[in-house]
Amino acid sequence: MEDESEKVEIILKTIGPAPPSRLRVPSFIKVCDLRRLIASNGHLPIDNLSLILRGTALCDIKNGDDVRIQLNDGDSLIVAVKPKPPVKDGHENDDDDEDLKFQLPPSSSRWKKRLYSFLHDKLKFPDIILMLIFTLSLKAWILITMWFILAPVAHRWDLGPLYILATGFCLILFNLGKRKAGDTSAYSIFNEDFRELPGTLNADRFDRDIRAGQF
């Protein structure tokens, strides 16, 4: 714990009709502890509390570690209470923007969290690109790297179109999947004895139904 001599007095400017207030806090403190102190002092909901210091929104955790900040005597801190989201009407409305937001699972390694923070916070990569980067396996990245290495070689030997076609065929071939024992394909040519799925409409069945007077 911090000593009393290491405490400073900061000015809290709450957005809304509330007047500015002062609060004594340790000069070096975790953001989560500061948020808890401010919420307790002003009787504010801690889950909806946003803190802004020197034009930057404060976050509790970064790269898997608690964020600490250095406060000076007389620092001004803007406090905002985020409004609660509207109550849904009971219908399930899919929010496309929420679906496209990507976050690393908590069990991710430290280097992945640091890389994600660098790409998301510093380079401002969109979530769809981050999703592509972090969901691909190591084997997939090796294949992609090999493809880009071999592409100039194919171009040098005037095999560019053939290289593209071979890539397309490989993508189709490796994504066909495997059928379990007893499963039948929708295409009779891939089934044993060319067996068709029940209810399949083809020329032979169409001709039989016409001859039987079913049309």
PDB file of C-alpha atoms in Angstrom:
ATOM      1  CA  MET A   1       0.000   0.000   0.000  1.00  0.00           C
ATOM      2  CA  GLU A   2       1.041   3.570  -0.695  1.00  0.00           C
ATOM      3  CA  ASP A   3       1.966   5.911   2.160  1.00  0.00           C
ATOM      4  CA  GLU A   4      -0.083   8.986   2.968  1.00  0.00           C
ATOM      5  CA  SER A   5       2.904  11.153   1.957  1.00  0.00           C
ATOM      6  CA  GLU A   6       2.682   9.741  -1.571  1.00  0.00           C
ATOM      7  CA  LYS A   7      -0.909  10.852  -2.040  1.00  0.00           C
ATOM      8  CA  VAL A   8      -1.987  13.685  -4.305  1.00  0.00           C
ATOM      9  CA  GLU A   9      -5.210  15.613  -4.720  1.00  0.00           C
ATOM     10  CA  ILE A  10      -6.910  15.352  -8.105  1.00  0.00           C
ATOM     11  CA  ILE A  11      -9.915  17.215  -9.509  1.00  0.00           C
ATOM     12  CA  LEU A  12     -12.837  15.102 -10.723  1.00  0.00           C
ATOM     13  CA  LYS A  13     -14.955  16.704 -13.442  1.00  0.00           C
ATOM     14  CA  THR A  14     -18.065  14.582 -13.849  1.00  0.00           C
ATOM     15  CA  ILE A  15     -19.971  15.060 -17.095  1.00  0.00           C
ATOM     16  CA  GLY A  16     -23.419  16.310 -16.146  1.00  0.00           C
ATOM     17  CA  PRO A  17     -24.865  18.722 -13.602  1.00  0.00           C
ATOM     18  CA  ALA A  18     -22.599  17.589 -10.749  1.00  0.00           C
ATOM     19  CA  PRO A  19     -19.994  20.199  -9.717  1.00  0.00           C
ATOM     20  CA  PRO A  20     -16.259  19.368  -9.773  1.00  0.00           C
ATOM     21  CA  SER A  21     -14.951  17.586  -6.701  1.00  0.00           C
ATOM     22  CA  ARG A  22     -11.572  16.757  -5.216  1.00  0.00           C
ATOM     23  CA  LEU A  23     -10.217  13.382  -4.180  1.00  0.00           C
ATOM     24  CA  ARG A  24      -6.961  12.334  -2.543  1.00  0.00           C
ATOM     25  CA  VAL A  25      -5.459   9.243  -4.125  1.00  0.00           C
ATOM     26  CA  PRO A  26      -2.011   7.614  -4.295  1.00  0.00           C
ATOM     27  CA  SER A  27       0.208   9.260  -6.883  1.00  0.00           C
ATOM     28  CA  PHE A  28       1.071   5.903  -8.470  1.00  0.00           C
ATOM     29  CA  ILE A  29      -2.024   3.737  -8.706  1.00  0.00           C
ATOM     30  CA  LYS A  30      -3.684   1.028 -10.764  1.00  0.00           C
ATOM     31  CA  VAL A  31      -6.467   2.256 -13.015  1.00  0.00           C
ATOM     32  CA  CYS A  32      -8.827  -0.399 -11.638  1.00  0.00           C
ATOM     33  CA  ASP A  33      -8.171   0.844  -8.072  1.00  0.00           C
ATOM     34  CA  LEU A  34      -8.647   4.462  -9.138  1.00  0.00           C
ATOM     35  CA  ARG A  35     -11.918   3.567 -10.834  1.00  0.00           C
ATOM     36  CA  ARG A  36     -13.082   1.804  -7.660  1.00  0.00           C
ATOM     37  CA  LEU A  37     -12.211   4.818  -5.479  1.00  0.00           C
ATOM     38  CA  ILE A  38     -14.013   7.274  -7.767  1.00  0.00           C
ATOM     39  CA  ALA A  39     -17.094   5.046  -8.022  1.00  0.00           C
ATOM     40  CA  SER A  40     -17.207   4.678  -4.248  1.00  0.00           C
ATOM     41  CA  ASN A  41     -16.667   8.393  -3.630  1.00  0.00           C
ATOM     42  CA  GLY A  42     -19.382   9.555  -6.018  1.00  0.00           C
ATOM     43  CA  HIS A  43     -21.740   6.573  -5.662  1.00  0.00           C
ATOM     44  CA  LEU A  44     -21.369   5.841  -9.380  1.00  0.00           C
ATOM     45  CA  PRO A  45     -21.795   2.490 -11.189  1.00  0.00           C
ATOM     46  CA  ILE A  46     -18.272   1.142 -11.617  1.00  0.00           C
ATOM     47  CA  ASP A  47     -19.163  -1.024 -14.633  1.00  0.00           C
ATOM     48  CA  ASN A  48     -20.306   2.001 -16.678  1.00  0.00           C
ATOM     49  CA  LEU A  49     -17.583   4.396 -15.548  1.00  0.00           C
ATOM     50  CA  SER A  50     -15.199   5.940 -18.080  1.00  0.00           C
ATOM     51  CA  LEU A  51     -12.109   7.887 -16.995  1.00  0.00           C
ATOM     52  CA  ILE A  52     -10.226  10.339 -19.200  1.00  0.00           C
ATOM     53  CA  LEU A  53      -6.826  11.704 -18.188  1.00  0.00           C
ATOM     54  CA  ARG A  54      -4.898  14.206 -20.335  1.00  0.00           C
ATOM     55  CA  GLY A  55      -7.141  13.429 -23.313  1.00  0.00           C
ATOM     56  CA  THR A  56      -6.684   9.640 -23.103  1.00  0.00           C
ATOM     57  CA  ALA A  57      -9.318   7.147 -21.998  1.00  0.00           C
ATOM     58  CA  LEU A  58      -7.939   4.921 -19.240  1.00  0.00           C
ATOM     59  CA  CYS A  59      -8.218   1.139 -19.471  1.00  0.00           C
ATOM     60  CA  ASP A  60      -7.780  -1.291 -16.598  1.00  0.00           C
ATOM     61  CA  ILE A  61      -5.776  -3.988 -18.374  1.00  0.00           C
ATOM     62  CA  LYS A  62      -3.358  -3.887 -21.292  1.00  0.00           C
ATOM     63  CA  ASN A  63      -1.424  -6.849 -22.679  1.00  0.00           C
ATOM     64  CA  GLY A  64      -2.804  -8.945 -19.834  1.00  0.00           C
ATOM     65  CA  ASP A  65      -1.285  -6.700 -17.133  1.00  0.00           C
ATOM     66  CA  ASP A  66      -2.879  -4.143 -14.806  1.00  0.00           C
ATOM     67  CA  VAL A  67      -2.327  -0.598 -16.074  1.00  0.00           C
ATOM     68  CA  ARG A  68      -0.721   1.842 -13.611  1.00  0.00           C
ATOM     69  CA  ILE A  69      -0.633   5.615 -13.996  1.00  0.00           C
ATOM     70  CA  GLN A  70       1.338   8.439 -12.407  1.00  0.00           C
ATOM     71  CA  LEU A  71      -0.810  11.251 -11.045  1.00  0.00           C
ATOM     72  CA  ASN A  72       0.341  14.733 -10.108  1.00  0.00           C
ATOM     73  CA  ASP A  73      -1.161  17.097  -7.584  1.00  0.00           C
ATOM     74  CA  GLY A  74      -3.954  19.101  -9.246  1.00  0.00           C
ATOM     75  CA  ASP A  75      -4.473  16.756 -12.198  1.00  0.00           C
ATOM     76  CA  SER A  76      -7.955  16.962 -13.736  1.00  0.00           C
ATOM     77  CA  LEU A  77      -9.771  13.720 -14.461  1.00  0.00           C
ATOM     78  CA  ILE A  78     -12.919  13.648 -16.575  1.00  0.00           C
ATOM     79  CA  VAL A  79     -15.469  11.147 -15.282  1.00  0.00           C
ATOM     80  CA  ALA A  80     -18.287   9.940 -17.541  1.00  0.00           C
ATOM     81  CA  VAL A  81     -21.023   7.446 -16.835  1.00  0.00           C
ATOM     82  CA  LYS A  82     -21.902   5.479 -19.949  1.00  0.00           C
ATOM     83  CA  PRO A  83     -25.676   5.105 -20.428  1.00  0.00           C
ATOM     84  CA  LYS A  84     -27.104   1.635 -20.165  1.00  0.00           C
ATOM     85  CA  PRO A  85     -27.997  -0.010 -23.507  1.00  0.00           C
ATOM     86  CA  PRO A  86     -31.702   0.016 -24.396  1.00  0.00           C
ATOM     87  CA  VAL A  87     -33.726  -3.010 -23.398  1.00  0.00           C
ATOM     88  CA  LYS A  88     -34.295  -5.343 -26.319  1.00  0.00           C
ATOM     89  CA  ASP A  89     -37.887  -6.019 -27.378  1.00  0.00           C
ATOM     90  CA  GLY A  90     -37.491  -9.785 -27.140  1.00  0.00           C
ATOM     91  CA  HIS A  91     -36.656 -10.308 -30.808  1.00  0.00           C
ATOM     92  CA  GLU A  92     -33.198 -11.572 -31.581  1.00  0.00           C
ATOM     93  CA  ASN A  93     -31.584  -8.870 -33.689  1.00  0.00           C
ATOM     94  CA  ASP A  94     -28.168  -9.835 -34.962  1.00  0.00           C
ATOM     95  CA  ASP A  95     -25.758  -6.940 -34.677  1.00  0.00           C
ATOM     96  CA  ASP A  96     -23.276  -7.255 -37.544  1.00  0.00           C
ATOM     97  CA  ASP A  97     -20.881  -4.760 -35.979  1.00  0.00           C
ATOM     98  CA  GLU A  98     -20.681  -6.783 -32.757  1.00  0.00           C
ATOM     99  CA  ASP A  99     -20.120  -9.993 -34.706  1.00  0.00           C
ATOM    100  CA  LEU A 100     -17.173  -8.450 -36.538  1.00  0.00           C
ATOM    101  CA  LYS A 101     -15.420  -7.316 -33.354  1.00  0.00           C
ATOM    102  CA  PHE A 102     -12.514  -9.618 -32.542  1.00  0.00           C
ATOM    103  CA  GLN A 103     -10.995 -10.210 -29.131  1.00  0.00           C
ATOM    104  CA  LEU A 104      -8.350 -12.676 -28.068  1.00  0.00           C
ATOM    105  CA  PRO A 105      -9.472 -15.395 -25.669  1.00  0.00           C
ATOM    106  CA  PRO A 106      -8.212 -14.938 -22.079  1.00  0.00           C
ATOM    107  CA  SER A 107      -6.084 -18.082 -22.376  1.00  0.00           C
ATOM    108  CA  SER A 108      -3.929 -16.590 -25.165  1.00  0.00           C
ATOM    109  CA  SER A 109      -0.187 -16.391 -24.598  1.00  0.00           C
ATOM    110  CA  ARG A 110       1.482 -13.143 -23.553  1.00  0.00           C
ATOM    111  CA  TRP A 111       3.236 -12.596 -26.913  1.00  0.00           C
ATOM    112  CA  LYS A 112      -0.100 -12.923 -28.729  1.00  0.00           C
ATOM    113  CA  LYS A 113      -1.659 -10.325 -26.431  1.00  0.00           C
ATOM    114  CA  ARG A 114       1.246  -7.941 -27.001  1.00  0.00           C
ATOM    115  CA  LEU A 115       1.078  -8.457 -30.790  1.00  0.00           C
ATOM    116  CA  TYR A 116      -2.684  -7.902 -30.742  1.00  0.00           C
ATOM    117  CA  SER A 117      -2.282  -4.719 -28.708  1.00  0.00           C
ATOM    118  CA  PHE A 118       0.390  -3.404 -31.111  1.00  0.00           C
ATOM    119  CA  LEU A 119      -1.654  -4.159 -34.245  1.00  0.00           C
ATOM    120  CA  HIS A 120      -4.969  -2.961 -32.802  1.00  0.00           C
ATOM    121  CA  ASP A 121      -3.891   0.068 -30.769  1.00  0.00           C
ATOM    122  CA  LYS A 122      -0.786   1.318 -32.591  1.00  0.00           C
ATOM    123  CA  LEU A 123      -1.333   0.325 -36.230  1.00  0.00           C
ATOM    124  CA  LYS A 124      -5.166   0.505 -36.022  1.00  0.00           C
ATOM    125  CA  PHE A 125      -5.720  -2.753 -37.911  1.00  0.00           C
ATOM    126  CA  PRO A 126      -9.451  -3.432 -38.522  1.00  0.00           C
ATOM    127  CA  ASP A 127     -11.041  -6.306 -36.619  1.00  0.00           C
ATOM    128  CA  ILE A 128     -11.602  -8.391 -39.751  1.00  0.00           C
ATOM    129  CA  ILE A 129      -7.841  -8.356 -40.481  1.00  0.00           C
ATOM    130  CA  LEU A 130      -7.016  -9.219 -36.860  1.00  0.00           C
ATOM    131  CA  MET A 131      -9.494 -12.086 -37.005  1.00  0.00           C
ATOM    132  CA  LEU A 132      -7.754 -13.413 -40.122  1.00  0.00           C
ATOM    133  CA  ILE A 133      -4.291 -13.068 -38.572  1.00  0.00           C
ATOM    134  CA  PHE A 134      -5.017 -14.759 -35.249  1.00  0.00           C
ATOM    135  CA  THR A 135      -7.364 -17.525 -36.425  1.00  0.00           C
ATOM    136  CA  LEU A 136      -5.087 -19.003 -39.080  1.00  0.00           C
ATOM    137  CA  SER A 137      -2.925 -21.900 -37.944  1.00  0.00           C
ATOM    138  CA  LEU A 138       0.865 -22.004 -38.216  1.00  0.00           C
ATOM    139  CA  LYS A 139       0.577 -24.521 -41.073  1.00  0.00           C
ATOM    140  CA  ALA A 140      -1.687 -22.139 -42.993  1.00  0.00           C
ATOM    141  CA  TRP A 141       0.773 -19.252 -42.555  1.00  0.00           C
ATOM    142  CA  ILE A 142       3.633 -21.468 -43.802  1.00  0.00           C
ATOM    143  CA  LEU A 143       1.613 -22.390 -46.912  1.00  0.00           C
ATOM    144  CA  ILE A 144       0.728 -18.743 -47.564  1.00  0.00           C
ATOM    145  CA  THR A 145       4.383 -17.729 -47.211  1.00  0.00           C
ATOM    146  CA  MET A 146       5.476 -20.509 -49.598  1.00  0.00           C
ATOM    147  CA  TRP A 147       2.820 -19.415 -52.103  1.00  0.00           C
ATOM    148  CA  PHE A 148       4.174 -15.852 -52.172  1.00  0.00           C
ATOM    149  CA  ILE A 149       7.742 -17.130 -52.468  1.00  0.00           C
ATOM    150  CA  LEU A 150       6.905 -19.399 -55.419  1.00  0.00           C
ATOM    151  CA  ALA A 151       4.675 -16.856 -57.196  1.00  0.00           C
ATOM    152  CA  PRO A 152       7.614 -14.798 -58.648  1.00  0.00           C
ATOM    153  CA  VAL A 153       9.250 -18.046 -59.800  1.00  0.00           C
ATOM    154  CA  ALA A 154       6.080 -19.064 -61.663  1.00  0.00           C
ATOM    155  CA  HIS A 155       5.877 -15.581 -63.194  1.00  0.00           C
ATOM    156  CA  ARG A 156       9.508 -15.734 -64.325  1.00  0.00           C
ATOM    157  CA  TRP A 157       8.826 -19.026 -66.141  1.00  0.00           C
ATOM    158  CA  ASP A 158       5.588 -17.670 -67.685  1.00  0.00           C
ATOM    159  CA  LEU A 159       3.516 -20.070 -65.595  1.00  0.00           C
ATOM    160  CA  GLY A 160       1.467 -17.447 -63.800  1.00  0.00           C
ATOM    161  CA  PRO A 161      -2.008 -18.472 -65.103  1.00  0.00           C
ATOM    162  CA  LEU A 162      -1.234 -22.141 -64.542  1.00  0.00           C
ATOM    163  CA  TYR A 163      -0.015 -21.334 -61.022  1.00  0.00           C
ATOM    164  CA  ILE A 164      -3.272 -19.526 -60.236  1.00  0.00           C
ATOM    165  CA  LEU A 165      -5.370 -22.389 -61.637  1.00  0.00           C
ATOM    166  CA  ALA A 166      -3.370 -24.969 -59.656  1.00  0.00           C
ATOM    167  CA  THR A 167      -3.881 -22.887 -56.517  1.00  0.00           C
ATOM    168  CA  GLY A 168      -7.638 -22.843 -57.086  1.00  0.00           C
ATOM    169  CA  PHE A 169      -7.782 -26.601 -57.639  1.00  0.00           C
ATOM    170  CA  CYS A 170      -5.711 -27.212 -54.492  1.00  0.00           C
ATOM    171  CA  LEU A 171      -8.026 -25.002 -52.419  1.00  0.00           C
ATOM    172  CA  ILE A 172     -11.036 -26.956 -53.669  1.00  0.00           C
ATOM    173  CA  LEU A 173      -9.345 -30.322 -53.158  1.00  0.00           C
ATOM    174  CA  PHE A 174      -8.143 -29.665 -49.615  1.00  0.00           C
ATOM    175  CA  ASN A 175     -11.521 -28.245 -48.539  1.00  0.00           C
ATOM    176  CA  LEU A 176     -13.659 -31.137 -49.734  1.00  0.00           C
ATOM    177  CA  GLY A 177     -13.654 -32.698 -46.276  1.00  0.00           C
ATOM    178  CA  LYS A 178     -14.151 -36.368 -45.435  1.00  0.00           C
ATOM    179  CA  ARG A 179     -17.411 -38.258 -45.298  1.00  0.00           C
ATOM    180  CA  LYS A 180     -18.185 -40.546 -42.418  1.00  0.00           C
ATOM    181  CA  ALA A 181     -18.949 -44.202 -42.980  1.00  0.00           C
ATOM    182  CA  GLY A 182     -22.502 -44.571 -44.310  1.00  0.00           C
ATOM    183  CA  ASP A 183     -22.841 -40.973 -45.479  1.00  0.00           C
ATOM    184  CA  THR A 184     -23.904 -40.410 -49.073  1.00  0.00           C
ATOM    185  CA  SER A 185     -22.999 -37.554 -51.350  1.00  0.00           C
ATOM    186  CA  ALA A 186     -25.533 -35.302 -53.025  1.00  0.00           C
ATOM    187  CA  TYR A 187     -23.849 -36.274 -56.302  1.00  0.00           C
ATOM    188  CA  SER A 188     -24.618 -39.874 -57.210  1.00  0.00           C
ATOM    189  CA  ILE A 189     -21.375 -40.231 -59.160  1.00  0.00           C
ATOM    190  CA  PHE A 190     -19.469 -40.244 -55.858  1.00  0.00           C
ATOM    191  CA  ASN A 191     -21.696 -42.897 -54.241  1.00  0.00           C
ATOM    192  CA  GLU A 192     -21.332 -46.640 -54.398  1.00  0.00           C
ATOM    193  CA  ASP A 193     -23.304 -48.109 -57.356  1.00  0.00           C
ATOM    194  CA  PHE A 194     -24.172 -44.497 -58.251  1.00  0.00           C
ATOM    195  CA  ARG A 195     -26.892 -44.538 -55.591  1.00  0.00           C
ATOM    196  CA  GLU A 196     -29.010 -41.376 -55.517  1.00  0.00           C
ATOM    197  CA  LEU A 197     -30.431 -39.577 -52.538  1.00  0.00           C
ATOM    198  CA  PRO A 198     -34.135 -40.119 -51.832  1.00  0.00           C
ATOM    199  CA  GLY A 199     -36.272 -37.515 -53.598  1.00  0.00           C
ATOM    200  CA  THR A 200     -33.683 -36.701 -56.251  1.00  0.00           C
ATOM    201  CA  LEU A 201     -35.354 -35.484 -59.454  1.00  0.00           C
ATOM    202  CA  ASN A 202     -33.595 -36.487 -62.654  1.00  0.00           C
ATOM    203  CA  ALA A 203     -34.523 -37.112 -66.274  1.00  0.00           C
ATOM    204  CA  ASP A 204     -35.260 -40.839 -65.776  1.00  0.00           C
ATOM    205  CA  ARG A 205     -37.604 -40.235 -62.853  1.00  0.00           C
ATOM    206  CA  PHE A 206     -39.252 -37.342 -64.676  1.00  0.00           C
ATOM    207  CA  ASP A 207     -39.852 -39.581 -67.704  1.00  0.00           C
ATOM    208  CA  ARG A 208     -41.263 -42.379 -65.490  1.00  0.00           C
ATOM    209  CA  ASP A 209     -43.656 -40.010 -63.768  1.00  0.00           C
ATOM    210  CA  ILE A 210     -44.938 -38.708 -67.103  1.00  0.00           C
ATOM    211  CA  ARG A 211     -45.470 -42.234 -68.428  1.00  0.00           C
ATOM    212  CA  ALA A 212     -47.265 -43.185 -65.197  1.00  0.00           C
ATOM    213  CA  GLY A 213     -49.606 -40.226 -65.579  1.00  0.00           C
ATOM    214  CA  GLN A 214     -48.461 -38.484 -62.415  1.00  0.00           C
ATOM    215  CA  PHE A 215     -48.097 -35.115 -64.182  1.00  0.00           C
TER     216      PHE A 215
END
